[in-house]
CSV table of C-alpha atoms and ligand atoms in Angstrom, one decimal:
chain,number,residue,atom,x,y,z
A,1,MET,CA,67.3,224.5,168.8
A,2,ILE,CA,63.9,224.6,167.1
A,3,LEU,CA,60.6,224.3,168.9
A,4,ALA,CA,58.0,222.9,166.5
A,5,LEU,CA,54.2,222.6,166.8
A,6,GLU,CA,51.9,220.2,164.8
A,7,THR,CA,48.1,220.3,165.1
A,8,SER,CA,47.0,219.4,161.6
A,9,CYS,CA,44.6,216.6,162.6
A,10,ASP,CA,43.9,214.9,165.9
A,11,ASP,CA,47.3,214.7,167.5
A,12,THR,CA,48.5,217.7,169.6
A,13,CYS,CA,52.3,217.6,169.1
A,14,ALA,CA,55.4,219.6,170.2
A,15,ALA,CA,59.0,218.8,169.8
A,16,VAL,CA,62.5,220.2,170.4
A,17,VAL,CA,65.1,219.4,167.8
A,18,THR,CA,68.7,220.6,167.5
A,19,ASP,CA,70.0,222.3,164.4
A,20,ASP,CA,72.0,219.1,163.6
A,21,GLY,CA,68.8,217.0,163.7
A,22,ARG,CA,68.9,215.4,167.1
A,23,VAL,CA,65.4,214.9,168.6
A,24,LEU,CA,65.6,216.2,172.2
A,25,SER,CA,61.8,215.7,172.8
A,26,ASN,CA,58.9,214.6,170.7
A,27,VAL,CA,55.6,214.8,172.6
A,28,ILE,CA,52.4,213.5,170.9
A,29,SER,CA,49.1,213.7,172.7
A,30,SER,CA,46.6,211.6,170.7
A,31,GLN,CA,43.0,212.5,171.1
A,32,GLU,CA,41.3,209.2,171.7
A,33,VAL,CA,38.0,211.0,172.1
A,34,HIS,CA,37.4,210.5,168.4
A,35,ASP,CA,37.5,206.7,168.4
A,36,ALA,CA,33.9,206.5,169.6
A,37,TYR,CA,32.8,208.4,166.4
A,38,GLY,CA,34.7,206.1,164.0
A,39,GLY,CA,36.7,209.1,162.7
A,40,VAL,CA,38.0,212.5,163.5
A,41,VAL,CA,35.4,215.2,164.4
A,42,PRO,CA,37.0,218.5,163.4
A,43,GLU,CA,35.3,220.8,166.0
A,44,ILE,CA,36.3,218.4,168.8
A,45,ALA,CA,39.8,218.2,167.5
A,46,SER,CA,40.2,222.0,167.6
A,47,ARG,CA,38.8,222.2,171.2
A,48,GLN,CA,41.1,219.5,172.3
A,49,HIS,CA,44.1,221.2,170.7
A,50,LEU,CA,43.2,224.4,172.6
A,51,GLN,CA,43.2,222.5,175.9
A,52,LEU,CA,46.3,220.5,175.3
A,53,MET,CA,48.6,222.8,173.4
A,54,ASN,CA,50.3,224.7,176.2
A,55,VAL,CA,50.6,221.5,178.4
A,56,VAL,CA,52.2,219.7,175.5
A,57,ILE,CA,54.7,222.5,174.8
A,58,ASP,CA,55.7,222.7,178.5
A,59,ASP,CA,56.2,218.9,178.4
A,60,ALA,CA,58.3,219.1,175.3
A,61,LEU,CA,60.6,221.8,176.8
A,62,THR,CA,60.9,220.0,180.1
A,63,ARG,CA,61.7,216.6,178.5
A,64,ALA,CA,64.3,218.3,176.3
A,65,GLY,CA,65.8,219.9,179.4
A,66,VAL,CA,65.6,223.4,177.9
A,67,THR,CA,63.5,226.7,178.3
A,68,LEU,CA,62.2,229.1,175.7
A,69,ASP,CA,65.5,231.0,176.2
A,70,ASP,CA,67.3,228.2,174.4
A,71,ILE,CA,65.1,228.2,171.4
A,72,ARG,CA,66.3,230.0,168.2
A,73,ALA,CA,63.1,229.5,166.1
A,74,ILE,CA,59.5,228.4,166.2
A,75,ALA,CA,58.3,226.0,163.5
A,76,VAL,CA,54.6,225.2,162.8
A,77,THR,CA,52.5,223.2,160.4
A,78,ARG,CA,50.6,225.5,158.1
A,79,GLY,CA,48.7,222.9,156.1
A,80,PRO,CA,47.3,220.8,154.6
A,81,GLY,CA,45.0,219.6,157.4
A,82,LEU,CA,41.8,220.6,159.3
A,83,VAL,CA,41.9,224.4,159.2
A,84,GLY,CA,40.4,224.9,162.7
A,85,ALA,CA,43.0,222.5,164.1
A,86,LEU,CA,45.9,224.1,162.2
A,87,LEU,CA,44.9,227.5,163.5
A,88,ILE,CA,45.4,226.5,167.1
A,89,GLY,CA,49.0,225.6,166.4
A,90,MET,CA,49.5,228.6,164.3
A,91,ALA,CA,48.1,231.1,166.8
A,92,THR,CA,50.2,229.6,169.5
A,93,ALA,CA,53.4,229.6,167.4
A,94,LYS,CA,52.8,233.2,166.3
A,95,SER,CA,52.2,234.3,169.9
A,96,ILE,CA,55.4,232.7,171.1
A,97,ALA,CA,57.4,234.1,168.1
A,98,VAL,CA,56.1,237.6,168.5
A,99,ALA,CA,56.4,237.7,172.3
A,100,ARG,CA,59.9,236.3,172.3
A,101,GLY,CA,61.1,238.0,169.1
A,102,LEU,CA,61.9,234.7,167.5
A,103,PRO,CA,61.6,233.8,163.8
A,104,LEU,CA,58.6,231.7,162.7
A,105,ILE,CA,59.1,229.0,160.1
A,106,PRO,CA,55.9,227.8,158.5
A,107,VAL,CA,56.1,224.2,157.3
A,108,ASP,CA,54.1,222.1,154.9
A,109,HIS,CA,52.8,218.9,156.6
A,110,LEU,CA,53.8,216.7,153.7
A,111,GLN,CA,57.3,218.1,153.6
A,112,GLY,CA,57.4,217.3,157.3
A,113,HIS,CA,56.7,213.6,156.6
A,114,ILE,CA,59.5,213.5,154.1
A,115,ALA,CA,61.9,215.4,156.4
A,116,ALA,CA,61.4,212.8,159.1
A,117,ASN,CA,64.0,210.9,157.1
A,118,PHE,CA,66.6,213.7,157.7
A,119,LEU,CA,66.7,213.3,161.5
A,120,ALA,CA,69.7,211.9,163.4
A,121,PRO,CA,71.0,209.4,164.2
A,122,ASP,CA,70.4,207.8,160.8
A,123,PRO,CA,69.6,210.5,158.3
A,124,LEU,CA,68.8,209.5,154.7
A,125,GLU,CA,70.5,211.7,152.1
A,126,PRO,CA,68.6,212.6,148.8
A,127,PRO,CA,68.0,211.6,146.2
A,128,PHE,CA,65.3,209.0,147.1
A,129,VAL,CA,61.8,208.0,146.4
A,130,CYS,CA,59.4,208.5,149.4
A,131,LEU,CA,56.0,206.8,150.0
A,132,VAL,CA,53.8,208.5,152.5
A,133,ALA,CA,50.7,206.6,153.4
A,134,SER,CA,48.5,207.6,156.3
A,135,GLY,CA,44.9,208.1,157.2
A,136,GLY,CA,44.8,211.5,155.6
A,137,HIS,CA,47.2,211.3,152.6
A,138,THR,CA,48.9,208.8,150.3
A,139,PHE,CA,51.5,210.0,147.8
A,140,LEU,CA,54.8,209.1,146.1
A,141,ALA,CA,57.4,211.8,145.9
A,142,ARG,CA,60.8,212.2,144.4
A,143,VAL,CA,63.2,213.9,146.8
A,144,ASP,CA,66.3,215.6,145.4
A,145,ASP,CA,67.1,218.1,148.2
A,146,HIS,CA,66.2,218.9,151.8
A,147,ARG,CA,63.6,221.6,151.2
A,148,SER,CA,61.3,220.4,148.4
A,149,PHE,CA,59.9,217.4,146.6
A,150,THR,CA,58.2,216.5,143.4
A,151,VAL,CA,54.9,214.5,143.5
A,152,LEU,CA,55.2,211.4,141.3
A,153,GLY,CA,51.7,210.1,142.1
A,154,ARG,CA,48.9,210.3,144.6
A,155,THR,CA,45.7,208.7,145.5
A,156,LEU,CA,42.8,210.0,143.4
A,157,ASP,CA,40.3,209.3,146.2
A,158,ASP,CA,40.7,207.7,149.7
A,159,ALA,CA,44.1,207.5,151.4
A,160,ALA,CA,45.5,204.0,152.0
A,161,GLY,CA,44.9,204.3,155.8
A,162,GLU,CA,41.4,205.6,155.2
A,163,ALA,CA,40.7,202.5,153.1
A,164,LEU,CA,41.9,200.3,155.9
A,165,ASP,CA,39.9,202.2,158.4
A,166,LYS,CA,36.7,202.0,156.3
A,167,GLY,CA,37.3,198.3,155.5
A,168,ALA,CA,37.8,197.6,159.2
A,169,ARG,CA,34.5,199.3,160.0
A,170,LEU,CA,32.7,197.1,157.5
A,171,LEU,CA,34.2,194.1,159.3
A,172,GLY,CA,33.0,195.4,162.7
A,173,LEU,CA,36.5,196.3,163.9
A,174,PRO,CA,37.4,199.4,166.0
A,175,PHE,CA,38.9,202.7,164.7
A,176,PRO,CA,41.6,203.1,163.6
A,177,GLY,CA,41.3,199.9,161.7
A,178,GLY,CA,44.8,199.4,160.1
A,179,PRO,CA,46.3,197.6,163.1
A,180,HIS,CA,43.1,195.5,163.7
A,181,ILE,CA,43.0,194.4,160.0
A,182,GLU,CA,46.7,193.4,160.2
A,183,ARG,CA,46.1,191.4,163.4
A,184,LEU,CA,43.0,189.6,162.0
A,185,ALA,CA,44.7,189.0,158.6
A,186,ALA,CA,47.5,187.0,160.2
A,187,ALA,CA,45.0,184.1,160.6
A,188,GLY,CA,43.5,184.5,157.1
A,189,ASP,CA,44.2,183.5,153.5
A,190,PRO,CA,45.0,186.6,151.3
A,191,GLY,CA,44.0,184.6,148.2
A,192,ALA,CA,40.5,183.8,149.5
A,193,PHE,CA,39.0,186.8,147.8
A,194,ALA,CA,40.2,188.8,144.8
A,195,PHE,CA,39.8,192.5,145.6
A,196,PRO,CA,40.6,195.1,142.9
A,197,LEU,CA,44.1,196.6,142.5
A,198,ALA,CA,43.2,199.7,140.5
A,199,HIS,CA,44.8,198.5,137.3
A,200,GLY,CA,42.8,201.2,135.4
A,201,VAL,CA,44.5,204.1,137.2
A,202,PRO,CA,47.3,205.4,135.0
A,203,GLY,CA,50.9,206.3,135.9
A,204,LEU,CA,51.8,206.4,139.5
A,205,ASP,CA,48.5,207.6,140.8
A,206,MET,CA,46.5,205.3,143.1
A,207,SER,CA,42.8,204.6,144.0
A,208,PHE,CA,41.3,202.8,147.0
A,209,ALA,CA,37.7,203.8,146.8
A,210,GLY,CA,36.7,200.8,144.6
A,211,LEU,CA,38.3,198.4,147.0
A,212,LYS,CA,36.1,199.5,149.8
A,213,THR,CA,33.0,199.1,147.6
A,214,ALA,CA,34.1,195.6,146.6
A,215,LEU,CA,34.5,194.7,150.3
A,216,LEU,CA,31.0,196.1,151.0
A,217,TYR,CA,29.4,193.9,148.3
A,218,THR,CA,31.4,190.8,149.3
A,219,VAL,CA,30.2,191.2,152.9
A,220,ARG,CA,26.7,191.7,151.7
A,221,ASP,CA,26.8,188.6,149.5
A,222,LEU,CA,28.3,186.5,152.3
A,223,ASP,CA,25.6,187.7,154.8
A,224,ALA,CA,22.9,186.8,152.3
A,225,VAL,CA,23.8,183.1,152.3
A,226,GLU,CA,21.7,181.5,155.0
A,227,GLY,CA,23.3,179.1,157.5
A,228,ALA,CA,26.9,179.8,156.3
A,229,GLY,CA,27.7,182.1,159.3
A,230,GLY,CA,27.9,185.2,157.1
A,231,ALA,CA,30.8,187.5,156.7
A,232,ALA,CA,31.7,187.1,160.3
A,233,ALA,CA,32.7,183.5,159.7
A,234,ARG,CA,35.1,184.6,157.0
A,235,ALA,CA,36.4,187.8,158.8
A,236,ALA,CA,40.1,186.6,158.8
A,237,ASP,CA,40.1,185.8,155.1
A,238,LEU,CA,38.4,189.1,154.3
A,239,ALA,CA,40.9,191.0,156.3
A,240,ALA,CA,43.8,189.2,154.7
A,241,ALA,CA,42.6,189.7,151.2
A,242,TYR,CA,41.7,193.3,151.8
A,243,GLN,CA,45.1,194.1,153.4
A,244,HIS,CA,46.8,192.2,150.5
A,245,ALA,CA,45.0,194.4,147.9
A,246,VAL,CA,46.0,197.7,149.7
A,247,VAL,CA,49.7,196.6,150.1
A,248,GLU,CA,49.9,195.2,146.6
A,249,GLN,CA,48.7,198.4,145.0
A,250,LEU,CA,51.2,200.4,147.0
A,251,THR,CA,54.0,198.0,146.3
A,252,ARG,CA,53.4,198.0,142.6
A,253,ARG,CA,53.4,201.8,142.4
A,254,VAL,CA,56.6,202.0,144.5
A,255,ALA,CA,58.3,199.5,142.2
A,256,ARG,CA,57.3,201.5,139.1
A,257,ALA,CA,58.4,204.8,140.8
A,258,LEU,CA,61.8,203.5,141.7
A,259,ASP,CA,62.2,202.1,138.2
A,260,GLU,CA,61.1,205.3,136.4
A,261,ALA,CA,63.1,207.6,138.7
A,262,GLY,CA,66.2,205.4,138.3
A,263,LEU,CA,66.7,205.4,142.1
A,264,ASP,CA,67.5,202.7,144.5
A,265,GLN,CA,66.9,204.5,147.8
A,266,LEU,CA,63.3,204.3,149.3
A,267,ALA,CA,61.8,205.9,152.3
A,268,ILE,CA,58.4,205.3,153.8
A,269,GLY,CA,56.3,207.4,156.2
A,270,GLY,CA,52.8,207.8,157.5
A,271,GLY,CA,50.9,205.5,159.9
A,272,VAL,CA,50.5,202.7,157.3
A,273,ALA,CA,54.3,202.3,157.3
A,274,ALA,CA,53.8,200.4,160.6
A,275,ASN,CA,52.2,197.5,158.5
A,276,GLY,CA,54.3,194.4,158.6
A,277,LEU,CA,53.3,193.1,155.2
A,278,LEU,CA,54.0,196.4,153.5
A,279,ARG,CA,57.4,196.6,155.1
A,280,ALA,CA,58.2,193.1,154.0
A,281,ARG,CA,57.1,193.6,150.4
A,282,LEU,CA,58.9,197.0,150.1
A,283,THR,CA,62.1,195.6,151.6
A,284,GLN,CA,62.3,193.2,148.6
A,285,LEU,CA,62.2,196.2,146.2
A,286,ALA,CA,65.0,198.5,147.2
A,287,PRO,CA,68.6,197.9,148.3
A,288,THR,CA,68.3,200.9,150.8
A,289,ILE,CA,65.0,201.2,152.6
A,290,HIS,CA,64.6,203.9,155.2
A,291,ILE,CA,61.7,203.7,157.7
A,292,PRO,CA,61.9,206.2,160.6
A,293,GLU,CA,60.9,204.9,164.0
A,294,ARG,CA,57.2,204.7,164.5
A,295,ALA,CA,56.8,207.9,166.5
A,296,LEU,CA,58.4,209.8,163.6
A,297,CYS,CA,56.3,208.0,160.9
A,298,THR,CA,52.9,209.0,162.3
A,299,ASP,CA,52.0,212.7,162.8
A,300,ASN,CA,54.5,214.4,165.1
A,301,ALA,CA,56.3,217.7,165.5
A,302,ALA,CA,59.9,216.5,165.3
A,303,MET,CA,59.4,216.0,161.6
A,304,ILE,CA,58.1,219.6,161.3
A,305,ALA,CA,61.3,220.8,163.1
A,306,SER,CA,63.4,218.7,160.8
A,307,ALA,CA,61.8,220.3,157.7
A,308,ALA,CA,62.2,223.8,159.3
A,309,ARG,CA,66.0,223.3,159.7
A,310,HIS,CA,66.2,223.7,155.9
A,311,LEU,CA,63.5,226.3,155.3
A,312,PRO,CA,63.5,230.1,155.5
A,313,PRO,CA,61.5,231.9,158.2
A,314,ALA,CA,58.5,234.1,157.3
A,315,SER,CA,59.4,237.8,157.2
A,316,PRO,CA,58.3,239.3,160.5
A,317,GLU,CA,55.8,241.7,159.0
A,318,THR,CA,53.8,238.8,157.4
A,319,VAL,CA,53.7,236.7,160.6
A,320,PRO,CA,50.4,238.1,162.1
A,321,GLY,CA,48.5,237.6,158.8
A,322,LEU,CA,49.9,234.1,158.0
A,323,ASP,CA,47.0,231.8,157.2
A,324,ALA,CA,46.5,228.0,157.4
A,325,TYR,CA,45.6,226.1,154.2
A,326,ALA,CA,43.4,223.0,154.1
A,327,THR,CA,44.3,221.2,150.9
A,328,ASP,CA,47.5,220.2,149.2
A,329,ARG,CA,47.4,222.3,146.1
A,330,ALA,CA,49.6,220.8,143.4
A,331,GLY,CA,51.9,223.8,143.4
A,332,SER,CA,52.4,224.0,147.1
A,333,LEU,CA,52.9,220.3,147.3
A,334,ALA,CA,55.6,220.3,144.7
A,335,GLN,CA,57.5,223.2,146.3
A,336,GLY,CA,57.0,222.2,149.9
A,337,THR,CA,57.1,225.9,150.8
A,338,PRO,CA,53.8,227.4,149.7
A,339,SER,CA,53.4,231.2,149.7
B,1,KG4,O1,50.0,209.0,160.1
B,1,KG4,P1,48.8,208.5,161.0
B,1,KG4,O2,49.1,208.0,162.4
B,1,KG4,O3,47.8,209.6,161.1
B,1,KG4,C1,47.0,210.3,160.3
B,1,KG4,O4,46.7,209.8,159.2
B,1,KG4,O5,46.5,211.3,160.7
B,1,KG4,O6,48.1,207.3,160.2
B,1,KG4,C2,47.0,206.7,160.7
B,1,KG4,C3,46.6,205.6,159.7
B,1,KG4,C4,45.3,205.0,160.1
B,1,KG4,O7,44.5,204.9,158.9
B,1,KG4,C5,45.6,203.6,160.6
B,1,KG4,O8,44.6,202.7,160.3
B,1,KG4,C6,46.9,203.3,159.8
B,1,KG4,O9,47.6,204.5,159.8
B,1,KG4,N1,47.7,202.3,160.5
B,1,KG4,C7,48.0,201.1,159.9
B,1,KG4,C8,48.7,200.4,160.9
B,1,KG4,N2,48.9,201.2,162.0
B,1,KG4,C9,48.3,202.4,161.7
B,1,KG4,N3,47.7,200.5,158.8
B,1,KG4,C10,48.1,199.3,158.5
B,1,KG4,N4,48.8,198.5,159.4
B,1,KG4,C11,49.1,199.0,160.6
B,1,KG4,N5,49.8,198.3,161.5
B,2,ZN,ZN1,50.3,213.2,158.3
């Protein structure tokens, strides 16, 4: 069994997963303290991880019905993410590994999102195309084996979830905005406004920053018309058109990726995978579409354990000096196992 820790952003996570990919526990403690600020505050995230980490680990072991004596390896997210947040998970994982004489397996967070698809009871076997769209990252990968991936395209600016969150803020909706936009959009007309689809971005890369600016100007223009009720009166139409633009851009890139890769298996991950419109559109594209259950799509430690099942441990003498990394450097991203 593997005990995995994940603290790359604002969720304090621990999970116990068997070597054959069964999730015995998957504890996610979300730090709602950030909601009041409209986004994650890094210093607060680190402090919260520090307070929650041991409690969350105890909970994961208890729920799995095991003790540390049953664990054969510790896995931990090394990056990309907020460095201060990652370091809490890494310091904890190192301490347990050294104290118990267990191997430590460092895992790339993005490889984790992909490896969520390898978990029982319904593992997806490579090759497949994977879209990961969350508040922190948005990329398309080609997956040919269990330990690495090749990036086919990525957002050049905001992540898709970040675009939804920022759009929601402009519409006066709470953080995180994705689910609120989806709810409001249900009563709106997606054709009411034509928001940009980033046609100018070449290949399989994506861009969402222009979309947010377009919404800002549209809201401003609507509010400038006296007596018409302003943007608030058109909130449902704005949400529907905005959601449509995000989903349409993602769908078109996925369609092209499947076509160019010559593959018909598609997996989706990240918080935006919860979006009903996106699911419906992507289901039309691929004969096999794999969407892990929600708790495995958003940030969690079971996906980190899943990735660790296929990765080598760090050599013991390097464990104390092992550092976190903040950004997804192209090389590390492509390999999944950065040095
Ligand atoms: O993977 P995730 O839970 O966490 C991080 O990014 O750290 O993704 C969160 C993102 C947020 O931007 C949120 O607005 C978006 O996923 N999201 C959604 C939905 N549920 C969550 N976006 C669209 N539709 C949803 N139903
Ligand atoms: Zn993530």
